mmCIF file with all atom_site columns, N, CA and C in Angstrom:
data_model
loop_
_atom_site.group_PDB
_atom_site.id
_atom_site.type_symbol
_atom_site.label_atom_id
_atom_site.label_alt_id
_atom_site.label_comp_id
_atom_site.label_asym_id
_atom_site.label_entity_id
_atom_site.label_seq_id
_atom_site.pdbx_PDB_ins_code
_atom_site.Cartn_x
_atom_site.Cartn_y
_atom_site.Cartn_z
_atom_site.occupancy
_atom_site.B_iso_or_equiv
_atom_site.pdbx_formal_charge
_atom_site.auth_seq_id
_atom_site.auth_comp_id
_atom_site.auth_asym_id
_atom_site.auth_atom_id
_atom_site.pdbx_PDB_model_num
ATOM 1   N N  . MET A 1 1  ? -14.412 1.865  -11.876 1.00 71.00 ? 1  MET A N  1
ATOM 2   C CA . MET A 1 1  ? -13.404 2.651  -10.970 1.00 71.00 ? 1  MET A CA 1
ATOM 3   C C  . MET A 1 1  ? -14.357 2.572  -9.314  1.00 71.00 ? 1  MET A C  1
ATOM 4   N N  . ASP A 1 2  ? -13.639 1.361  -8.686  1.00 89.00 ? 2  ASP A N  1
ATOM 5   C CA . ASP A 1 2  ? -13.683 1.685  -7.053  1.00 89.00 ? 2  ASP A CA 1
ATOM 6   C C  . ASP A 1 2  ? -13.307 3.338  -6.497  1.00 89.00 ? 2  ASP A C  1
ATOM 7   N N  . ALA A 1 3  ? -11.922 3.343  -6.884  1.00 88.00 ? 3  ALA A N  1
ATOM 8   C CA . ALA A 1 3  ? -11.709 4.827  -5.816  1.00 88.00 ? 3  ALA A CA 1
ATOM 9   C C  . ALA A 1 3  ? -12.379 5.896  -6.575  1.00 88.00 ? 3  ALA A C  1
ATOM 10  N N  . VAL A 1 4  ? -12.656 5.775  -7.834  1.00 90.00 ? 4  VAL A N  1
ATOM 11  C CA . VAL A 1 4  ? -13.877 7.041  -7.934  1.00 90.00 ? 4  VAL A CA 1
ATOM 12  C C  . VAL A 1 4  ? -15.661 7.071  -7.370  1.00 90.00 ? 4  VAL A C  1
ATOM 13  N N  . GLN A 1 5  ? -15.870 5.830  -6.931  1.00 93.00 ? 5  GLN A N  1
ATOM 14  C CA . GLN A 1 5  ? -17.141 5.799  -6.206  1.00 93.00 ? 5  GLN A CA 1
ATOM 15  C C  . GLN A 1 5  ? -17.106 5.852  -4.751  1.00 93.00 ? 5  GLN A C  1
ATOM 16  N N  . ASP A 1 6  ? -15.606 5.252  -4.438  1.00 91.00 ? 6  ASP A N  1
ATOM 17  C CA . ASP A 1 6  ? -15.445 5.658  -2.974  1.00 91.00 ? 6  ASP A CA 1
ATOM 18  C C  . ASP A 1 6  ? -15.641 7.428  -2.831  1.00 91.00 ? 6  ASP A C  1
ATOM 19  N N  . MET A 1 7  ? -14.861 7.664  -3.452  1.00 92.00 ? 7  MET A N  1
ATOM 20  C CA . MET A 1 7  ? -15.234 9.189  -3.737  1.00 92.00 ? 7  MET A CA 1
ATOM 21  C C  . MET A 1 7  ? -16.184 10.033 -3.666  1.00 92.00 ? 7  MET A C  1
ATOM 22  N N  . ASP A 1 8  ? -16.934 9.424  -4.400  1.00 92.00 ? 8  ASP A N  1
ATOM 23  C CA . ASP A 1 8  ? -18.449 9.968  -4.997  1.00 92.00 ? 8  ASP A CA 1
ATOM 24  C C  . ASP A 1 8  ? -19.548 9.749  -3.774  1.00 92.00 ? 8  ASP A C  1
ATOM 25  N N  . LYS A 1 9  ? -19.223 8.448  -3.036  1.00 90.00 ? 9  LYS A N  1
ATOM 26  C CA . LYS A 1 9  ? -19.562 8.533  -1.719  1.00 90.00 ? 9  LYS A CA 1
ATOM 27  C C  . LYS A 1 9  ? -19.237 9.088  -0.675  1.00 90.00 ? 9  LYS A C  1
ATOM 28  N N  . ALA A 1 10 ? -17.962 9.753  -0.888  1.00 91.00 ? 10 ALA A N  1
ATOM 29  C CA . ALA A 1 10 ? -17.367 10.485 0.452   1.00 91.00 ? 10 ALA A CA 1
ATOM 30  C C  . ALA A 1 10 ? -18.164 11.800 0.212   1.00 91.00 ? 10 ALA A C  1
ATOM 31  N N  . LEU A 1 11 ? -17.846 12.021 -1.210  1.00 90.00 ? 11 LEU A N  1
ATOM 32  C CA . LEU A 1 11 ? -18.394 13.528 -1.449  1.00 90.00 ? 11 LEU A CA 1
ATOM 33  C C  . LEU A 1 11 ? -19.454 13.646 -0.983  1.00 90.00 ? 11 LEU A C  1
ATOM 34  N N  . SER A 1 12 ? -20.434 12.686 -1.246  1.00 92.00 ? 12 SER A N  1
ATOM 35  C CA . SER A 1 12 ? -21.654 12.763 -0.617  1.00 92.00 ? 12 SER A CA 1
ATOM 36  C C  . SER A 1 12 ? -22.380 12.978 0.453   1.00 92.00 ? 12 SER A C  1
ATOM 37  N N  . LYS A 1 13 ? -21.515 12.333 1.526   1.00 89.00 ? 13 LYS A N  1
ATOM 38  C CA . LYS A 1 13 ? -21.349 12.487 3.525   1.00 89.00 ? 13 LYS A CA 1
ATOM 39  C C  . LYS A 1 13 ? -21.072 13.886 2.938   1.00 89.00 ? 13 LYS A C  1
ATOM 40  N N  . ALA A 1 14 ? -20.412 14.531 2.618   1.00 90.00 ? 14 ALA A N  1
ATOM 41  C CA . ALA A 1 14 ? -20.007 16.121 2.988   1.00 90.00 ? 14 ALA A CA 1
ATOM 42  C C  . ALA A 1 14 ? -20.797 16.947 3.005   1.00 90.00 ? 14 ALA A C  1
ATOM 43  N N  . ARG A 1 15 ? -21.843 16.868 2.409   1.00 90.00 ? 15 ARG A N  1
ATOM 44  C CA . ARG A 1 15 ? -23.313 17.587 2.324   1.00 90.00 ? 15 ARG A CA 1
ATOM 45  C C  . ARG A 1 15 ? -24.084 17.627 3.759   1.00 90.00 ? 15 ARG A C  1
ATOM 46  N N  . ASN A 1 16 ? -23.519 16.377 4.129   1.00 92.00 ? 16 ASN A N  1
ATOM 47  C CA . ASN A 1 16 ? -24.325 17.044 5.702   1.00 92.00 ? 16 ASN A CA 1
ATOM 48  C C  . ASN A 1 16 ? -23.878 17.212 6.771   1.00 92.00 ? 16 ASN A C  1
ATOM 49  N N  . ALA A 1 17 ? -22.423 18.278 6.700   1.00 91.00 ? 17 ALA A N  1
ATOM 50  C CA . ALA A 1 17 ? -21.495 18.574 7.390   1.00 91.00 ? 17 ALA A CA 1
ATOM 51  C C  . ALA A 1 17 ? -21.895 19.834 8.075   1.00 91.00 ? 17 ALA A C  1
ATOM 52  N N  . ASN A 1 18 ? -22.017 20.352 9.247   1.00 95.00 ? 18 ASN A N  1
ATOM 53  C CA . ASN A 1 18 ? -22.672 21.544 10.028  1.00 95.00 ? 18 ASN A CA 1
ATOM 54  C C  . ASN A 1 18 ? -22.088 22.450 9.587   1.00 95.00 ? 18 ASN A C  1
ATOM 55  N N  . THR A 1 19 ? -20.409 22.401 9.197   1.00 96.00 ? 19 THR A N  1
ATOM 56  C CA . THR A 1 19 ? -20.434 23.700 8.480   1.00 96.00 ? 19 THR A CA 1
ATOM 57  C C  . THR A 1 19 ? -19.604 24.105 7.648   1.00 96.00 ? 19 THR A C  1
ATOM 58  N N  . TRP A 1 20 ? -19.093 25.155 6.968   1.00 95.00 ? 20 TRP A N  1
ATOM 59  C CA . TRP A 1 20 ? -18.382 25.465 6.022   1.00 95.00 ? 20 TRP A CA 1
ATOM 60  C C  . TRP A 1 20 ? -17.423 24.628 6.026   1.00 95.00 ? 20 TRP A C  1
ATOM 61  N N  . PHE A 1 21 ? -16.890 24.979 6.684   1.00 96.00 ? 21 PHE A N  1
ATOM 62  C CA . PHE A 1 21 ? -15.239 24.030 6.960   1.00 96.00 ? 21 PHE A CA 1
ATOM 63  C C  . PHE A 1 21 ? -15.578 22.947 6.783   1.00 96.00 ? 21 PHE A C  1
ATOM 64  N N  . GLU A 1 22 ? -16.144 22.557 7.582   1.00 95.00 ? 22 GLU A N  1
ATOM 65  C CA . GLU A 1 22 ? -16.289 20.853 7.577   1.00 95.00 ? 22 GLU A CA 1
ATOM 66  C C  . GLU A 1 22 ? -16.524 20.355 6.125   1.00 95.00 ? 22 GLU A C  1
ATOM 67  N N  . HIS A 1 23 ? -17.338 21.117 5.727   1.00 94.00 ? 23 HIS A N  1
ATOM 68  C CA . HIS A 1 23 ? -17.552 20.483 4.448   1.00 94.00 ? 23 HIS A CA 1
ATOM 69  C C  . HIS A 1 23 ? -16.554 20.441 3.527   1.00 94.00 ? 23 HIS A C  1
ATOM 70  N N  . LEU A 1 24 ? -16.010 21.418 3.564   1.00 95.00 ? 24 LEU A N  1
ATOM 71  C CA . LEU A 1 24 ? -14.561 21.696 2.494   1.00 95.00 ? 24 LEU A CA 1
ATOM 72  C C  . LEU A 1 24 ? -13.829 20.754 3.348   1.00 95.00 ? 24 LEU A C  1
ATOM 73  N N  . ASP A 1 25 ? -13.582 20.585 4.293   1.00 95.00 ? 25 ASP A N  1
ATOM 74  C CA . ASP A 1 25 ? -12.762 19.648 4.726   1.00 95.00 ? 25 ASP A CA 1
ATOM 75  C C  . ASP A 1 25 ? -12.593 17.983 4.366   1.00 95.00 ? 25 ASP A C  1
ATOM 76  N N  . GLU A 1 26 ? -14.306 17.590 4.364   1.00 94.00 ? 26 GLU A N  1
ATOM 77  C CA . GLU A 1 26 ? -14.525 16.215 3.599   1.00 94.00 ? 26 GLU A CA 1
ATOM 78  C C  . GLU A 1 26 ? -14.268 16.021 2.471   1.00 94.00 ? 26 GLU A C  1
ATOM 79  N N  . GLN A 1 27 ? -14.672 17.340 1.787   1.00 95.00 ? 27 GLN A N  1
ATOM 80  C CA . GLN A 1 27 ? -14.856 17.159 0.424   1.00 95.00 ? 27 GLN A CA 1
ATOM 81  C C  . GLN A 1 27 ? -13.292 17.211 -0.142  1.00 95.00 ? 27 GLN A C  1
ATOM 82  N N  . TRP A 1 28 ? -12.145 17.961 0.486   1.00 96.00 ? 28 TRP A N  1
ATOM 83  C CA . TRP A 1 28 ? -10.859 17.531 0.589   1.00 96.00 ? 28 TRP A CA 1
ATOM 84  C C  . TRP A 1 28 ? -10.331 16.628 0.592   1.00 96.00 ? 28 TRP A C  1
ATOM 85  N N  . GLY A 1 29 ? -10.366 15.735 1.791   1.00 95.00 ? 29 GLY A N  1
ATOM 86  C CA . GLY A 1 29 ? -10.508 14.188 1.974   1.00 95.00 ? 29 GLY A CA 1
ATOM 87  C C  . GLY A 1 29 ? -10.490 13.648 1.108   1.00 95.00 ? 29 GLY A C  1
ATOM 88  N N  . ALA A 1 30 ? -11.862 13.408 0.306   1.00 94.00 ? 30 ALA A N  1
ATOM 89  C CA . ALA A 1 30 ? -12.183 12.284 -0.349  1.00 94.00 ? 30 ALA A CA 1
ATOM 90  C C  . ALA A 1 30 ? -11.607 12.882 -1.568  1.00 94.00 ? 30 ALA A C  1
ATOM 91  N N  . VAL A 1 31 ? -11.424 13.931 -2.178  1.00 96.00 ? 31 VAL A N  1
ATOM 92  C CA . VAL A 1 31 ? -10.661 14.092 -3.403  1.00 96.00 ? 31 VAL A CA 1
ATOM 93  C C  . VAL A 1 31 ? -9.017  13.766 -3.419  1.00 96.00 ? 31 VAL A C  1
ATOM 94  N N  . ASP A 1 32 ? -8.581  14.377 -1.860  1.00 96.00 ? 32 ASP A N  1
ATOM 95  C CA . ASP A 1 32 ? -7.125  13.985 -1.478  1.00 96.00 ? 32 ASP A CA 1
ATOM 96  C C  . ASP A 1 32 ? -6.537  11.742 -1.684  1.00 96.00 ? 32 ASP A C  1
ATOM 97  N N  . GLU A 1 33 ? -7.796  11.541 -0.768  1.00 94.00 ? 33 GLU A N  1
ATOM 98  C CA . GLU A 1 33 ? -7.501  9.455  -1.339  1.00 94.00 ? 33 GLU A CA 1
ATOM 99  C C  . GLU A 1 33 ? -7.830  9.174  -2.343  1.00 94.00 ? 33 GLU A C  1
ATOM 100 N N  . CYS A 1 34 ? -9.058  9.454  -2.604  1.00 95.00 ? 34 CYS A N  1
ATOM 101 C CA . CYS A 1 34 ? -9.399  9.124  -4.352  1.00 95.00 ? 34 CYS A CA 1
ATOM 102 C C  . CYS A 1 34 ? -7.527  9.491  -5.413  1.00 95.00 ? 34 CYS A C  1
ATOM 103 N N  . THR A 1 35 ? -7.289  10.607 -5.298  1.00 95.00 ? 35 THR A N  1
ATOM 104 C CA . THR A 1 35 ? -5.900  10.819 -5.916  1.00 95.00 ? 35 THR A CA 1
ATOM 105 C C  . THR A 1 35 ? -4.600  9.713  -5.388  1.00 95.00 ? 35 THR A C  1
ATOM 106 N N  . LYS A 1 36 ? -4.795  9.549  -4.142  1.00 94.00 ? 36 LYS A N  1
ATOM 107 C CA . LYS A 1 36 ? -3.704  8.571  -3.987  1.00 94.00 ? 36 LYS A CA 1
ATOM 108 C C  . LYS A 1 36 ? -3.994  7.510  -4.642  1.00 94.00 ? 36 LYS A C  1
ATOM 109 N N  . LYS A 1 37 ? -5.102  6.623  -4.501  1.00 94.00 ? 37 LYS A N  1
ATOM 110 C CA . LYS A 1 37 ? -5.441  5.461  -4.662  1.00 94.00 ? 37 LYS A CA 1
ATOM 111 C C  . LYS A 1 37 ? -5.447  5.095  -6.708  1.00 94.00 ? 37 LYS A C  1
ATOM 112 N N  . ILE A 1 38 ? -5.791  6.068  -7.702  1.00 94.00 ? 38 ILE A N  1
ATOM 113 C CA . ILE A 1 38 ? -5.735  6.579  -8.424  1.00 94.00 ? 38 ILE A CA 1
ATOM 114 C C  . ILE A 1 38 ? -4.108  6.545  -8.623  1.00 94.00 ? 38 ILE A C  1
ATOM 115 N N  . LYS A 1 39 ? -2.944  7.294  -8.327  1.00 93.00 ? 39 LYS A N  1
ATOM 116 C CA . LYS A 1 39 ? -1.561  7.184  -8.402  1.00 93.00 ? 39 LYS A CA 1
ATOM 117 C C  . LYS A 1 39 ? -1.255  5.637  -8.415  1.00 93.00 ? 39 LYS A C  1
ATOM 118 N N  . GLU A 1 40 ? -1.202  4.958  -6.997  1.00 92.00 ? 40 GLU A N  1
ATOM 119 C CA . GLU A 1 40 ? -1.546  3.351  -7.109  1.00 92.00 ? 40 GLU A CA 1
ATOM 120 C C  . GLU A 1 40 ? -1.440  2.833  -8.129  1.00 92.00 ? 40 GLU A C  1
ATOM 121 N N  . ILE A 1 41 ? -2.678  3.120  -8.673  1.00 92.00 ? 41 ILE A N  1
ATOM 122 C CA . ILE A 1 41 ? -3.394  1.980  -9.925  1.00 92.00 ? 41 ILE A CA 1
ATOM 123 C C  . ILE A 1 41 ? -2.645  2.057  -10.910 1.00 92.00 ? 41 ILE A C  1
ATOM 124 N N  . GLY A 1 42 ? -2.252  3.669  -11.274 1.00 92.00 ? 42 GLY A N  1
ATOM 125 C CA . GLY A 1 42 ? -1.132  3.522  -12.098 1.00 92.00 ? 42 GLY A CA 1
ATOM 126 C C  . GLY A 1 42 ? 0.102   3.392  -12.093 1.00 92.00 ? 42 GLY A C  1
ATOM 127 N N  . LYS A 1 43 ? 0.422   3.536  -11.076 1.00 94.00 ? 43 LYS A N  1
ATOM 128 C CA . LYS A 1 43 ? 1.933   2.799  -10.793 1.00 94.00 ? 43 LYS A CA 1
ATOM 129 C C  . LYS A 1 43 ? 2.184   1.257  -10.971 1.00 94.00 ? 43 LYS A C  1
ATOM 130 N N  . LYS A 1 44 ? 0.862   0.818  -10.495 1.00 93.00 ? 44 LYS A N  1
ATOM 131 C CA . LYS A 1 44 ? 1.078   -0.724 -10.747 1.00 93.00 ? 44 LYS A CA 1
ATOM 132 C C  . LYS A 1 44 ? 0.804   -0.995 -12.682 1.00 93.00 ? 44 LYS A C  1
ATOM 133 N N  . GLU A 1 45 ? -0.059  -0.197 -13.083 1.00 93.00 ? 45 GLU A N  1
ATOM 134 C CA . GLU A 1 45 ? -0.429  -0.827 -14.498 1.00 93.00 ? 45 GLU A CA 1
ATOM 135 C C  . GLU A 1 45 ? 0.904   -0.347 -15.403 1.00 93.00 ? 45 GLU A C  1
ATOM 136 N N  . LEU A 1 46 ? 1.160   0.605  -14.961 1.00 94.00 ? 46 LEU A N  1
ATOM 137 C CA . LEU A 1 46 ? 2.372   1.450  -15.955 1.00 94.00 ? 46 LEU A CA 1
ATOM 138 C C  . LEU A 1 46 ? 3.490   1.055  -15.432 1.00 94.00 ? 46 LEU A C  1
ATOM 139 N N  . ASN A 1 47 ? 4.043   -0.212 -14.523 1.00 92.00 ? 47 ASN A N  1
ATOM 140 C CA . ASN A 1 47 ? 4.800   -0.724 -13.683 1.00 92.00 ? 47 ASN A CA 1
ATOM 141 C C  . ASN A 1 47 ? 5.939   -0.044 -13.586 1.00 92.00 ? 47 ASN A C  1
ATOM 142 N N  . ILE A 1 48 ? 5.793   1.153  -12.919 1.00 90.00 ? 48 ILE A N  1
ATOM 143 C CA . ILE A 1 48 ? 6.562   2.841  -12.471 1.00 90.00 ? 48 ILE A CA 1
ATOM 144 C C  . ILE A 1 48 ? 6.985   1.841  -10.960 1.00 90.00 ? 48 ILE A C  1
ATOM 145 N N  . LYS A 1 49 ? 8.171   1.943  -11.165 1.00 84.00 ? 49 LYS A N  1
ATOM 146 C CA . LYS A 1 49 ? 8.983   1.569  -9.359  1.00 84.00 ? 49 LYS A CA 1
ATOM 147 C C  . LYS A 1 49 ? 9.014   2.712  -8.644  1.00 84.00 ? 49 LYS A C  1
ATOM 148 N N  . ASN A 1 50 ? 9.492   3.784  -8.908  1.00 73.00 ? 50 ASN A N  1
ATOM 149 C CA . ASN A 1 50 ? 10.045  4.833  -7.904  1.00 73.00 ? 50 ASN A CA 1
ATOM 150 C C  . ASN A 1 50 ? 9.267   6.346  -8.430  1.00 73.00 ? 50 ASN A C  1
ATOM 151 N N  . THR A 1 51 ? 8.694   6.466  -7.523  1.00 61.00 ? 51 THR A N  1
ATOM 152 C CA . THR A 1 51 ? 8.230   7.865  -7.692  1.00 61.00 ? 51 THR A CA 1
ATOM 153 C C  . THR A 1 51 ? 8.128   8.856  -6.170  1.00 61.00 ? 51 THR A C  1
#
């Protein structure tokens, strides 16, 4: 699944952050983006039109 692979790559990049805040912010961004992608995939596969 591409969404999860993209998240894993982004989480790996977060390890190189200069501060703890940057690390957490980058991790949150990766998880948030993955969640959005997975929701869209689910909507398409389940034929859900409005959510």
